[in-house]
Coordinates of C-alpha atoms and ligand atoms in Angstrom, one line a residue:
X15 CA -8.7 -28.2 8.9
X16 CA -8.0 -24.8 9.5
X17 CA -11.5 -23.4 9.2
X18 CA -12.8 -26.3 11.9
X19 CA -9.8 -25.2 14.1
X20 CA -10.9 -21.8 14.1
X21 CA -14.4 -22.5 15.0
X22 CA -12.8 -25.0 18.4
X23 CA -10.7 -21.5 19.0
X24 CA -13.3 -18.8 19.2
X25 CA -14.7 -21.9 21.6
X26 CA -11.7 -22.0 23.6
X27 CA -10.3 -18.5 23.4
X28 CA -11.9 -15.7 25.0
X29 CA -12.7 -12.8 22.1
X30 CA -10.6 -10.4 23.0
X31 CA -7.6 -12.4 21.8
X32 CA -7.6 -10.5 18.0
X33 CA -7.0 -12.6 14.7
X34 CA -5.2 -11.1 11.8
X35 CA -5.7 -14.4 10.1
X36 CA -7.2 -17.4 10.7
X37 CA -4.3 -18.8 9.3
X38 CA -3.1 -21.7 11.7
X39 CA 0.7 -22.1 11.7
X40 CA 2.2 -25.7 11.3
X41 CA 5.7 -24.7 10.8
X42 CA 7.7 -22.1 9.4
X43 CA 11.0 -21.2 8.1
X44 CA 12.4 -17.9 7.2
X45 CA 10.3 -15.7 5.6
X46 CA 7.5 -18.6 4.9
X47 CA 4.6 -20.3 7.1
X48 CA 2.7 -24.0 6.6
X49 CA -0.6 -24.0 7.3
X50 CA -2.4 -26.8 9.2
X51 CA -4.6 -26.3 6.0
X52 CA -1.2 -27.5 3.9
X53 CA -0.7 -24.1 2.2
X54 CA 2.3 -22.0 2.0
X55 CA 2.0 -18.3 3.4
X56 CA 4.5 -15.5 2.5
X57 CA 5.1 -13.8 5.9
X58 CA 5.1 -10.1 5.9
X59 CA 4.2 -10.1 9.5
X60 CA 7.0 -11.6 11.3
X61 CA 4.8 -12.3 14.4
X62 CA 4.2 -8.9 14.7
X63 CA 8.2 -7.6 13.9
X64 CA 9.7 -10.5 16.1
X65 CA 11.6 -12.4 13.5
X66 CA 13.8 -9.8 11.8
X67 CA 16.1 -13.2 11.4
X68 CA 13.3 -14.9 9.6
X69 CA 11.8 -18.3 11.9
X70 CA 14.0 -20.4 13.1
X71 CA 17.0 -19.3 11.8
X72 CA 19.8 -22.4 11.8
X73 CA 22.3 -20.2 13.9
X74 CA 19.2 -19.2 16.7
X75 CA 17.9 -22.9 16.4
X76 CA 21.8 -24.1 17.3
X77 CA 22.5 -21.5 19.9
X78 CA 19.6 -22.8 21.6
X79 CA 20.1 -25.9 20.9
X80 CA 23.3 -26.1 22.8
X81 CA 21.6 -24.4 25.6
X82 CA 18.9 -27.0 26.2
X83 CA 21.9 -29.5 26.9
X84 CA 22.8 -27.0 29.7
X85 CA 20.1 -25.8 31.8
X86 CA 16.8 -24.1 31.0
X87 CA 15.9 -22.0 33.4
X88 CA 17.9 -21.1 37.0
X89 CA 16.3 -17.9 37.8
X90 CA 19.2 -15.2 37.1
X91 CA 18.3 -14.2 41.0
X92 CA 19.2 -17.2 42.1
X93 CA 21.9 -18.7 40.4
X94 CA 23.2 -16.1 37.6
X95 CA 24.6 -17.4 34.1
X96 CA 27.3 -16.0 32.2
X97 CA 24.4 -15.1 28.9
X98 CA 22.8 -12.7 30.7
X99 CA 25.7 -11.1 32.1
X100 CA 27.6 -11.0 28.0
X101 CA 24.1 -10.2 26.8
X102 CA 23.5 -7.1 29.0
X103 CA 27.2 -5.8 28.1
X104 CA 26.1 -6.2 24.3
X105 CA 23.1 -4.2 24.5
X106 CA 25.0 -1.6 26.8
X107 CA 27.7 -1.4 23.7
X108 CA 24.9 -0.9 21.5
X109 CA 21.8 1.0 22.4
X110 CA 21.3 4.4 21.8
X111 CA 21.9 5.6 25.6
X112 CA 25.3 7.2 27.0
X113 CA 27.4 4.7 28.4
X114 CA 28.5 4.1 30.8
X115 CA 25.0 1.5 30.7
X116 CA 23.2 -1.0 32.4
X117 CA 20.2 -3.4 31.3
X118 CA 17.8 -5.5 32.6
X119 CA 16.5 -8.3 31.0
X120 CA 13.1 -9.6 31.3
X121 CA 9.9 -11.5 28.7
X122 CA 8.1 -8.9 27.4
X123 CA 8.1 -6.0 26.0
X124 CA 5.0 -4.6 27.9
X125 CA 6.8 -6.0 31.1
X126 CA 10.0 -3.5 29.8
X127 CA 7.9 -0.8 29.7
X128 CA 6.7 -1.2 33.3
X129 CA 10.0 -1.5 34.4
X130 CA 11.2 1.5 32.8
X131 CA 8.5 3.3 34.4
X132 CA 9.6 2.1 37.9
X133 CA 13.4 2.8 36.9
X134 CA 12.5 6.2 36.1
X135 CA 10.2 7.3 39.0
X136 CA 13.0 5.8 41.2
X137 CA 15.6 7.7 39.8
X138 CA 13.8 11.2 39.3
X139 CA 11.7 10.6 42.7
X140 CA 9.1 12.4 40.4
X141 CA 5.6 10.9 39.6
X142 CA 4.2 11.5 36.2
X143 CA 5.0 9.9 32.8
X144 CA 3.9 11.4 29.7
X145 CA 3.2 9.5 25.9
X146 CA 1.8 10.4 22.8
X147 CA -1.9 10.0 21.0
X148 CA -1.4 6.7 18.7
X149 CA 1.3 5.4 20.7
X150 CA 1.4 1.7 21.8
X151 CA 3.5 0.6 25.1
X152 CA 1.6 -2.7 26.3
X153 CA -1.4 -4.2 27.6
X154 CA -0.8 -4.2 31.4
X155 CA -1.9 -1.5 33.6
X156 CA 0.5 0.8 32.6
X157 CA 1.2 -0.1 29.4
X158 CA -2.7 0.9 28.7
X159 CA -2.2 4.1 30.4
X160 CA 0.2 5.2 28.4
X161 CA -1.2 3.8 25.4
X162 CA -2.5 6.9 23.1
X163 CA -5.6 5.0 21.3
X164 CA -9.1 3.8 23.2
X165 CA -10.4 0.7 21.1
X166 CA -9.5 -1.7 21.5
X167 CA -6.4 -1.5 24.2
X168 CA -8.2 0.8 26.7
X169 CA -11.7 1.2 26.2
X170 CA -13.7 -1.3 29.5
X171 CA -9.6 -1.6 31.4
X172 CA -10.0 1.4 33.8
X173 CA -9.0 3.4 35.8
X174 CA -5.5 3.0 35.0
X175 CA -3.1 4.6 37.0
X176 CA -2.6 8.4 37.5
X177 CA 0.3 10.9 36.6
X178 CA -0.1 9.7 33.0
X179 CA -0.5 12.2 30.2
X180 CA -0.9 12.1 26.6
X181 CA -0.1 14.6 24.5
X182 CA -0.6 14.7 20.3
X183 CA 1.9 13.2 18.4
X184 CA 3.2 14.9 15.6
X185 CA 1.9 13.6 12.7
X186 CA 2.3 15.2 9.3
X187 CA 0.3 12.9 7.2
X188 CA -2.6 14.0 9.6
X189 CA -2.1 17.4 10.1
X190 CA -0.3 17.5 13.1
X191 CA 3.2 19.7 12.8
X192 CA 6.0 19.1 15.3
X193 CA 5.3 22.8 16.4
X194 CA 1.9 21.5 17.1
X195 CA 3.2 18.4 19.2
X196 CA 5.7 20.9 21.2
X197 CA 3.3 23.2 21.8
X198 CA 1.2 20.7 23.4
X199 CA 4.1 19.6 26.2
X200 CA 4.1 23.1 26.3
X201 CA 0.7 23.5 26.8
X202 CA 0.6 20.5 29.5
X203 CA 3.9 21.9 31.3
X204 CA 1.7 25.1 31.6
X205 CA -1.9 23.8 32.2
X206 CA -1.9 20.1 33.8
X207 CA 1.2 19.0 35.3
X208 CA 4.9 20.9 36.3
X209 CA 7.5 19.4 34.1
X210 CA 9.3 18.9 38.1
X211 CA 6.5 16.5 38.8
X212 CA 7.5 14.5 34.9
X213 CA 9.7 11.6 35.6
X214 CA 10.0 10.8 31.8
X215 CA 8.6 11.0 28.2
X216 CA 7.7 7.6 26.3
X217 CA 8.1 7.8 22.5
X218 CA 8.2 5.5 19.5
X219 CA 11.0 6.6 17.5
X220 CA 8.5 4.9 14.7
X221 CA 4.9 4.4 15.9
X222 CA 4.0 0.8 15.8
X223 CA 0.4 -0.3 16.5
X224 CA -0.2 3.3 15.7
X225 CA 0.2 3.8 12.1
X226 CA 4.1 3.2 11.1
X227 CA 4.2 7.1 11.7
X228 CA 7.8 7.9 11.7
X229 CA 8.3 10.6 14.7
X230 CA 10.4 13.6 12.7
X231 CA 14.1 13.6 13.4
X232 CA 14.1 17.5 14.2
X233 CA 10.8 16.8 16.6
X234 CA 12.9 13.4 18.4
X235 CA 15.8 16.4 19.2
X236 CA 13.7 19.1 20.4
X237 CA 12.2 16.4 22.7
X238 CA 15.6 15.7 23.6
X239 CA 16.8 19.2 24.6
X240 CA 13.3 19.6 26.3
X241 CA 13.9 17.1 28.7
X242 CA 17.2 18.1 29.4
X243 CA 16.1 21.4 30.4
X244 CA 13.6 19.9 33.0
X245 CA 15.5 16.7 34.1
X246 CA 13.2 14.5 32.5
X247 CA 14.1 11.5 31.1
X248 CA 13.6 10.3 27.6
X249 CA 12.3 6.6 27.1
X250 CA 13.0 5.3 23.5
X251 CA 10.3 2.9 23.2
X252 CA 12.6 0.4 20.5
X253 CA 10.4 -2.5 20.8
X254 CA 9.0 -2.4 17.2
X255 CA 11.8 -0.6 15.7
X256 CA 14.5 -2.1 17.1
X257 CA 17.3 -4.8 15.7
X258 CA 17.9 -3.6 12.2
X259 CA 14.2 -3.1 11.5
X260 CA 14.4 0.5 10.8
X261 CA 17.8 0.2 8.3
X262 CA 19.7 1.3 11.5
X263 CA 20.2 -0.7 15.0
X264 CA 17.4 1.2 16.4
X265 CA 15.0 3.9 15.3
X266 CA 16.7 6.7 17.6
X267 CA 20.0 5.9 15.6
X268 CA 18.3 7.9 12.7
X269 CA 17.8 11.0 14.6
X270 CA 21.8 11.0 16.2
X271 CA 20.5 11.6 20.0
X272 CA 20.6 9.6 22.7
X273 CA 17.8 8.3 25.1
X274 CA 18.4 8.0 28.7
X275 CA 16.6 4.5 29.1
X276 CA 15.3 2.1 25.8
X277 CA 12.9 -0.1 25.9
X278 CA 13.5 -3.3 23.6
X279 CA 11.6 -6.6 22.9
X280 CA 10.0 -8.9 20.3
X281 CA 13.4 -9.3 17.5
X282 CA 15.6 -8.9 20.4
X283 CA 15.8 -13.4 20.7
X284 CA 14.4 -14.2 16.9
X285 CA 10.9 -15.5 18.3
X286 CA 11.9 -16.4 22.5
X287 CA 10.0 -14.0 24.6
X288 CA 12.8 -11.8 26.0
X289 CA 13.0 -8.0 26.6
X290 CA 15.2 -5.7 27.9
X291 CA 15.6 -1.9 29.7
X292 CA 19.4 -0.1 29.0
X293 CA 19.9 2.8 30.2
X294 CA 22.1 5.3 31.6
X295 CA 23.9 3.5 34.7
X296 CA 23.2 5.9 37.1
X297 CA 19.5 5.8 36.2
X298 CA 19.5 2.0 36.0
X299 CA 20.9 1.7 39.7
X300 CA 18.2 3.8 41.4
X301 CA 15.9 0.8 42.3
X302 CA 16.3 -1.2 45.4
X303 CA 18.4 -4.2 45.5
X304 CA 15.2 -7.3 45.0
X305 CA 12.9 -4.3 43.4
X306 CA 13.8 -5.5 39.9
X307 CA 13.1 -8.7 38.2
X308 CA 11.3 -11.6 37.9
X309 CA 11.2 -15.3 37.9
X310 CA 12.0 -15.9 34.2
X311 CA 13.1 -12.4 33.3
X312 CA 16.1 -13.4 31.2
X313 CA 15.6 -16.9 30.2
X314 CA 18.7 -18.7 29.4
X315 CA 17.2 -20.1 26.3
X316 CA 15.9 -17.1 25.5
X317 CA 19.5 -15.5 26.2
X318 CA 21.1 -18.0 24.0
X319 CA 18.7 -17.2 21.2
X320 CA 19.4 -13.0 21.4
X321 CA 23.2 -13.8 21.4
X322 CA 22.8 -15.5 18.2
X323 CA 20.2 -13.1 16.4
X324 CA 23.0 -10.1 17.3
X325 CA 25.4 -12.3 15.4
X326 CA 23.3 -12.3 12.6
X327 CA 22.1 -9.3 12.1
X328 CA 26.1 -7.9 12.4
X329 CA 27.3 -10.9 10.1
X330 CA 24.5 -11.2 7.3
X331 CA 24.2 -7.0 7.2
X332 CA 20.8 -6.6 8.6
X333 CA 20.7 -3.1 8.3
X334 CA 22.1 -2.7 4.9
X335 CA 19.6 -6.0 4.1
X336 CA 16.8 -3.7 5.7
X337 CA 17.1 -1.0 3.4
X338 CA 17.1 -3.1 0.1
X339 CA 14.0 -4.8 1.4
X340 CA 12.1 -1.2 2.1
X341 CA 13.1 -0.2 -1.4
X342 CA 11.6 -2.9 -2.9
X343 CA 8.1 -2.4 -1.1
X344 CA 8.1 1.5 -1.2
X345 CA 8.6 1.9 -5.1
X346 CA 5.8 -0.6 -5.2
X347 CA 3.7 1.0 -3.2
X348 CA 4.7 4.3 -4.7
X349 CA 3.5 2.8 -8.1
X350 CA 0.0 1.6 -6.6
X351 CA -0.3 5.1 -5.5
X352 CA 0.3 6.7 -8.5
X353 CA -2.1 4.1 -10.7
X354 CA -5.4 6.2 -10.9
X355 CA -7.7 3.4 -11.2
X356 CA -6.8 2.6 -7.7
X357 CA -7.9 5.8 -6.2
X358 CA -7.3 4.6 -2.2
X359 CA -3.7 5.5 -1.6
X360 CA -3.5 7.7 1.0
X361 CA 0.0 7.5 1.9
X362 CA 3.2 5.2 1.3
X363 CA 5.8 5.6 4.1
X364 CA 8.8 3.4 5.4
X365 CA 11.9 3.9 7.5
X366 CA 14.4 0.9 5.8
X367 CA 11.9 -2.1 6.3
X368 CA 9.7 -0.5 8.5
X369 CA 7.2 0.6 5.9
X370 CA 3.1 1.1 5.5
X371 CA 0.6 2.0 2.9
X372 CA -2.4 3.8 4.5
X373 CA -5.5 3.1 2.4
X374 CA -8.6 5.6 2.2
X375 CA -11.8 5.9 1.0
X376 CA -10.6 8.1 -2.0
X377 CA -7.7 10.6 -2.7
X378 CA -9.8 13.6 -2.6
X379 CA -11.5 13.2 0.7
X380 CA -8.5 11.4 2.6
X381 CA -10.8 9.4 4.4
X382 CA -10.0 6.4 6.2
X383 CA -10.6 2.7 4.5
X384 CA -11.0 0.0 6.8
X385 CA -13.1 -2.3 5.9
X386 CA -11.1 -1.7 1.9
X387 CA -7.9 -2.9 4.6
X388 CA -10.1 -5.7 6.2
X389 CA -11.0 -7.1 2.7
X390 CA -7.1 -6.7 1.2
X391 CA -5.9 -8.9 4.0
X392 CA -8.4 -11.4 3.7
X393 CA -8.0 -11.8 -0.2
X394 CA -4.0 -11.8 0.7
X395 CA -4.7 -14.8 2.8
X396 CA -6.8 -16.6 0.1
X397 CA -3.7 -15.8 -2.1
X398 CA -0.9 -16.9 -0.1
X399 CA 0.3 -13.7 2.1
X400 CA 0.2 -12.8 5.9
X401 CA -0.3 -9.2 6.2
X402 CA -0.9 -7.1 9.4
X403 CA -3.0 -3.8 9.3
X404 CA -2.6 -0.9 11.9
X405 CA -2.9 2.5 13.0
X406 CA -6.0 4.4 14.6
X407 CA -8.5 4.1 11.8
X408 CA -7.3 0.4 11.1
X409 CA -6.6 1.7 7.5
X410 CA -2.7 1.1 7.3
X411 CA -1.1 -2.2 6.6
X412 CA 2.2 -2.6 8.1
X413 CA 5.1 -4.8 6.3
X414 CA 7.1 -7.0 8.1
X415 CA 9.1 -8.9 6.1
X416 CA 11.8 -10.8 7.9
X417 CA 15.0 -9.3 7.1
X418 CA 16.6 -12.6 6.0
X419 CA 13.8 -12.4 3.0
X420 CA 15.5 -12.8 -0.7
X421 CA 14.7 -10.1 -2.9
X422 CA 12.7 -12.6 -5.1
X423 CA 10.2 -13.6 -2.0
X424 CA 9.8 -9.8 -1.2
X425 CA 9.0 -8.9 -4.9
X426 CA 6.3 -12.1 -5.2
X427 CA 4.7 -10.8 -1.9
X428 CA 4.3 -7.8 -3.6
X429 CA 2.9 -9.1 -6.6
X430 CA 0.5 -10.9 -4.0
X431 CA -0.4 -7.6 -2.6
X432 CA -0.3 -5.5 -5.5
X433 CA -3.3 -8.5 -7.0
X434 CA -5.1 -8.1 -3.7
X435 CA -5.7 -4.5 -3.5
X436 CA -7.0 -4.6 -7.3
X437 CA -9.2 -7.5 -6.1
X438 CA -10.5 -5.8 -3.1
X439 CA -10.8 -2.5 -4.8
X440 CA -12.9 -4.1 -7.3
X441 CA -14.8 -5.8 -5.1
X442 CA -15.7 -2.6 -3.1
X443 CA -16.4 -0.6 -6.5
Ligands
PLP239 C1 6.3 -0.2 20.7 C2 5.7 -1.3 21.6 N1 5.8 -1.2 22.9 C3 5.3 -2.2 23.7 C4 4.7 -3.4 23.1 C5 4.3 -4.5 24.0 O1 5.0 -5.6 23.8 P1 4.5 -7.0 24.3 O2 3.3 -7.4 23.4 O3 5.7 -8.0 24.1 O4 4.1 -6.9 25.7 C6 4.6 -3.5 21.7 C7 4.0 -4.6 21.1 O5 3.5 -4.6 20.0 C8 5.1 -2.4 20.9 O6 5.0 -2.4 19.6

């Protein structure tokens, strides 16, 4: 079934829509997916880190529930709703921006990121944003701009739109220091653009789609006090590592500074498309009354959903859960990297359940193993887990376990994944 749906899709759907998998969901709960071929999938994938509350959990499926008996959609610009408004105090209590805060609430996360980019040129009156190599913010115009990595998110999409620089992010794993990363905004401050000209700086407190890198806390204050020297602001991109994800709220939490504006998406309504911008409330009210928005920027369902997955993650310890859960994949990883007969880990990394193994060709040369990565995920399908790979050479597989997972489920996707890599390894040898 699944194999002759694939065939109708890559019919259908035009190629530039990837496949991890060809793994077509028929329903899922928790931490577990069906198959329309009538297997059971472990899910370390989430939908790419949306369902930190595991699918459909019963107090998300209730909330909105309760909110398809009321309305559906009203357009918040037209006739407001109480769920936004509650919703948009929440995440002004909690993100990692001074108070007092304001948000916006819109579908998704690449849409955030636009939004933040208006926010901040209106507020600065300065053009130019600046992001860093590996970094992911979104496939619309701007998102791709200030997206650090050419195939497959840029490469055929230009131009994109000027005033956007990207500068190295500092990567230790690959040889880039936080020194070196400074000394590049230095070097662009000096060279390209005057920091009075920089509205903002974009970062990933955790790169996503680049790698699982985690941006060093000491590097994520320096940034901090730079912008604050030249008025610029900073833009916590939480979309990936927001919502317990990282063993704290957000990522920023690790590094005890504040953003001026965060960005926030995908786990934010447990699997409705919502996003959201907070930021400092002087910031936030720079744009024109009717120059923020959007017809179903804030959904009530999907409002009803985010309510409920806050509840959660306060009332089943998502954060604490988080941790336990990385544990359990990084001394497993750790292990596989230590076994000598594997030879092809390159690193094992994780900030609480936010965690990656990057595979190479071998230890000694370092060198990126994609097509090693390509084969493990496959033979993980075949097996009975969802994995997603990442980062700029495609050699890193991410986990994203639900958060909601029982220790038991984590520890058998592991044993999946620990069989897969000796199967793929073998295979290659
Ligand atoms: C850090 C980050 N920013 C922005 C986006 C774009 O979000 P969306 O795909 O919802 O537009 C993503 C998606 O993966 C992301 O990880």
């Amino acid at each position: 079934m699944s194999a002759d749906l694939h065939e109708r899709r890559m019919t259908a759907v035009p190629r530039g829509v990837g496949h991890a998998t060809a793994i077509y969901a028929k329903r899922a709960k928790n931490a577990e997916i069906w198959g329309e071929d009538g297997r059971r999938y472990i899910d370390f994938a989430s939908g790419i880190a949306v369902v930190n509350t595991g699918h459909l959990h019963p107090r998300v499926v209730a909330a909105v529930e309760e909110q398809l008996k009321a309305f559906s959609h009203a357009c918040f610009q037209v006739t407001p709703y109480e769920t936004y408004v509650r919703l948009a105090e929440r995440l002004n209590a909690i993100a990692p921006v001074p108070r007092p805060a304001k948000t916006i609430l819109l579908s998704t996360g690449a849409e955030a990121v636009e939004n933040a980019v208006k926010i901040a040129r209106a507020y600065t009156g300065r053009p130019g944003v600046v992001s860093f190599s590996g970094g992911f913010h979104g496939r619309t115009l701007m998102g791709m701009a200030l997206t650090g990595k050419v195939v497959p998110y840029k490469k055929g999409f230009g131009p994109f739109p000027p005033e956007v620089y990207n500068v190295v992010f500092p990567n230790t794993y690959h040889g880039v220091s936080s020194e070196q990363s400074l000394a590049a905004l230095g070097g662009l401050f000096r060279y390209t653009a005057d920091p009075s000209s920089i509205a903002a700086i974009f970062i990933e407190p955790v790169q996503g789609e680049g790698g699982f890198y985690i941006a060093p806390f000491d590097f994520l204050r320096a940034l901090r006090e730079l912008c604050d020297q030249h008025g610029i602001l900073l833009i916590a991109d939480e979309i990936q590592t927001g919502f317990a994800r990282t063993g704290k709220m957000f990522g920023l939490d690790h590094a005890g500074i504040k953003a001026d504006v965060v960005t926030m998406a995908k786990s934010l309504a447990g699997g409705f498309p919502l996003s959201a911008v907070t930021g400092r409330a002087d910031v936030m009210d720079a744009a024109n009354p009717g120059g923020l928005g959007g017809t179903y920027a804030g959904s009530p369902i999907a409002c009803a959903a985010a309510h409920a997955v806050l509840d959660v993650i306060e009332d089943e310890k998502l954060c604490e859960r988080a941790n336990a859960i990385g544990k359990i994949i990084l001394d497993r990883c750790n292990a596989l990297k230590d076994r000598s007969n594997l030879n092809c880990v390159g690193d094992v990394r994780g900030l609480g359940a936010m965690c990656a193994i990057e595979l190479v060709k071998d230890t000694k040369s370092g060198e990126p193993a994609p097509q090693l990565t390509q084969a493990l995920m496959k033979i993980a399908n075949e097996k009975g887990l969802i994995l997603l790979s990442c980062g700029t050479y495609g050699n890193v597989i991410r986990f994203l376990v639900p958060l909601t997972a029982s220790d038991e489920l984590v520890r058998d996707g592991m044993d999946i994944f620990e069989a897969s890599l000796t199967e793929a390894v073998s295979r290659a040898a």
